[in-house]
Amino acid sequence: MPTPYSFSSDLSVIDRELVHRWLSEQSYWAQGRSRETQEAAMEASRNYCVLDADGRQVAYARVVTDGVTFAWLCDVFVDEKSRGHGVGAILVEGVVDDLRRFSTVRRIMLATQGAEGLYAKYGFTPPPGPTSYMIKSMERERS
């Protein structure tokens, strides 16, 4: 039986207003993100979505990459009504397949809170130790 969902990397089919609403209102990582910031982030990234059989967008993801050595998978969001129907799997599989065309990209990184099982199915693992991720918050400097 064919899936009622389709994956797309075509930015023109992505509902930008919906993506902004999802991320700025419902995500735990981008609460309050401005529409202007979201638009700039989308323009500087690879963007992906999953559409249902009626063409309605039910998921979104964004990848920040130089297209040569590194990719950061971020802003992954599945509409609440579509969760549990394999939409997240379609999205992650599509993103990974798309990034394979950059034959020199050595790693795709991401941060997650609770979806480790989904990502593990596609080969994502915790980084080898010891690790030392560090963050510099530029927001504090702007306040």
Short mmCIF file of C-alpha atoms in Angstrom, two decimals, residues 20-133:
data_model
loop_
_atom_site.label_atom_id
_atom_site.label_comp_id
_atom_site.label_asym_id
_atom_site.label_seq_id
_atom_site.Cartn_x
_atom_site.Cartn_y
_atom_site.Cartn_z
CA HIS A 20 7.07 29.89 11.68
CA ARG A 21 3.96 29.22 13.76
CA TRP A 22 5.06 25.66 14.58
CA LEU A 23 8.56 26.69 15.61
CA SER A 24 7.83 29.97 17.38
CA GLU A 25 4.76 28.73 19.25
CA GLN A 26 5.04 24.95 19.66
CA SER A 27 8.70 23.93 19.64
CA TYR A 28 10.81 23.84 22.80
CA TRP A 29 13.88 25.31 21.08
CA ALA A 30 12.57 28.26 19.06
CA GLN A 31 9.87 29.81 21.24
CA GLY A 32 9.34 33.43 20.24
CA ARG A 33 11.57 33.27 17.13
CA SER A 34 10.63 36.19 14.90
CA ARG A 35 9.28 35.64 11.41
CA GLU A 36 12.17 37.70 10.05
CA THR A 37 14.70 35.43 11.77
CA GLN A 38 12.91 32.31 10.53
CA GLU A 39 12.85 33.60 6.96
CA ALA A 40 16.57 34.42 7.04
CA ALA A 41 17.36 30.98 8.48
CA MET A 42 15.34 29.26 5.76
CA GLU A 43 17.00 31.26 2.99
CA ALA A 44 20.48 30.29 4.27
CA SER A 45 19.68 26.59 4.64
CA ARG A 46 18.45 23.46 2.88
CA ASN A 47 14.74 23.00 3.68
CA TYR A 48 12.55 19.92 3.65
CA CYS A 49 8.93 19.02 4.25
CA VAL A 50 6.48 16.16 4.22
CA LEU A 51 3.09 16.64 2.59
CA ASP A 52 -0.04 14.56 3.13
CA ALA A 53 -2.14 13.13 0.28
CA ASP A 54 -4.04 16.44 0.03
CA GLY A 55 -0.81 18.44 -0.30
CA ARG A 56 -1.03 19.83 3.22
CA GLN A 57 2.33 20.23 4.95
CA VAL A 58 2.65 17.99 8.01
CA ALA A 59 6.39 18.25 8.82
CA TYR A 60 9.45 20.44 8.34
CA ALA A 61 13.22 20.21 8.79
CA ARG A 62 16.14 22.48 7.99
CA VAL A 63 19.82 21.67 7.42
CA VAL A 64 22.65 24.15 7.84
CA THR A 65 25.59 22.97 5.74
CA ASP A 66 28.60 24.09 3.79
CA GLY A 67 27.80 21.26 1.36
CA VAL A 68 31.35 20.01 1.69
CA THR A 69 32.24 18.66 5.13
CA PHE A 70 29.48 19.25 7.67
CA ALA A 71 25.69 19.38 8.09
CA TRP A 72 23.55 20.34 11.08
CA LEU A 73 19.99 18.96 11.08
CA CYS A 74 17.73 21.34 12.98
CA ASP A 75 14.20 22.70 13.31
CA VAL A 76 12.71 19.24 12.86
CA PHE A 77 8.99 19.47 13.53
CA VAL A 78 6.06 17.13 12.88
CA ASP A 79 2.52 18.46 13.22
CA GLU A 80 0.96 17.08 16.38
CA LYS A 81 -1.95 15.43 14.49
CA SER A 82 0.49 13.59 12.21
CA ARG A 83 2.76 12.17 14.90
CA GLY A 84 2.80 8.41 15.24
CA HIS A 85 2.12 7.82 11.53
CA GLY A 86 5.70 7.50 10.28
CA VAL A 87 5.96 11.12 9.16
CA GLY A 88 9.13 11.74 11.20
CA ALA A 89 10.73 8.69 9.62
CA ILE A 90 9.84 9.88 6.11
CA LEU A 91 11.31 13.29 6.91
CA VAL A 92 14.60 12.04 8.41
CA GLU A 93 15.09 9.40 5.70
CA GLY A 94 14.50 12.01 3.00
CA VAL A 95 16.95 14.46 4.56
CA VAL A 96 19.67 11.82 4.93
CA ASP A 97 19.12 10.64 1.34
CA ASP A 98 19.33 14.21 0.05
CA LEU A 99 22.58 14.89 1.93
CA ARG A 100 24.20 11.75 0.47
CA ARG A 101 24.63 13.67 -2.80
CA PHE A 102 27.29 15.75 -1.04
CA SER A 103 29.81 12.93 -1.13
CA THR A 104 32.36 14.77 1.00
CA VAL A 105 30.02 15.60 3.89
CA ARG A 106 31.50 13.49 6.66
CA ARG A 107 28.96 14.00 9.41
CA ILE A 108 25.44 15.16 10.08
CA MET A 109 24.89 16.42 13.60
CA LEU A 110 21.73 17.22 15.52
CA ALA A 111 20.47 17.90 19.01
CA THR A 112 17.30 16.27 20.28
CA GLN A 113 15.26 15.98 23.41
CA GLY A 114 13.34 12.74 23.30
CA ALA A 115 13.61 11.57 19.69
CA GLU A 116 16.86 9.61 19.98
CA GLY A 117 15.12 6.38 18.96
CA LEU A 118 13.91 7.82 15.67
CA TYR A 119 17.34 9.17 14.74
CA ALA A 120 19.11 5.96 15.78
CA LYS A 121 17.13 4.10 13.07
CA TYR A 122 18.97 6.23 10.51
CA GLY A 123 22.46 5.73 11.91
CA PHE A 124 22.68 8.65 14.31
CA THR A 125 24.66 7.80 17.44
CA PRO A 126 26.01 9.74 20.39
CA PRO A 127 29.37 11.28 19.50
CA PRO A 128 32.44 9.28 20.45
CA GLY A 129 33.93 10.44 23.72
CA PRO A 130 35.35 12.41 25.14
CA THR A 131 33.30 15.27 23.83
CA SER A 132 33.49 18.94 24.61
CA TYR A 133 30.71 20.84 22.97
#
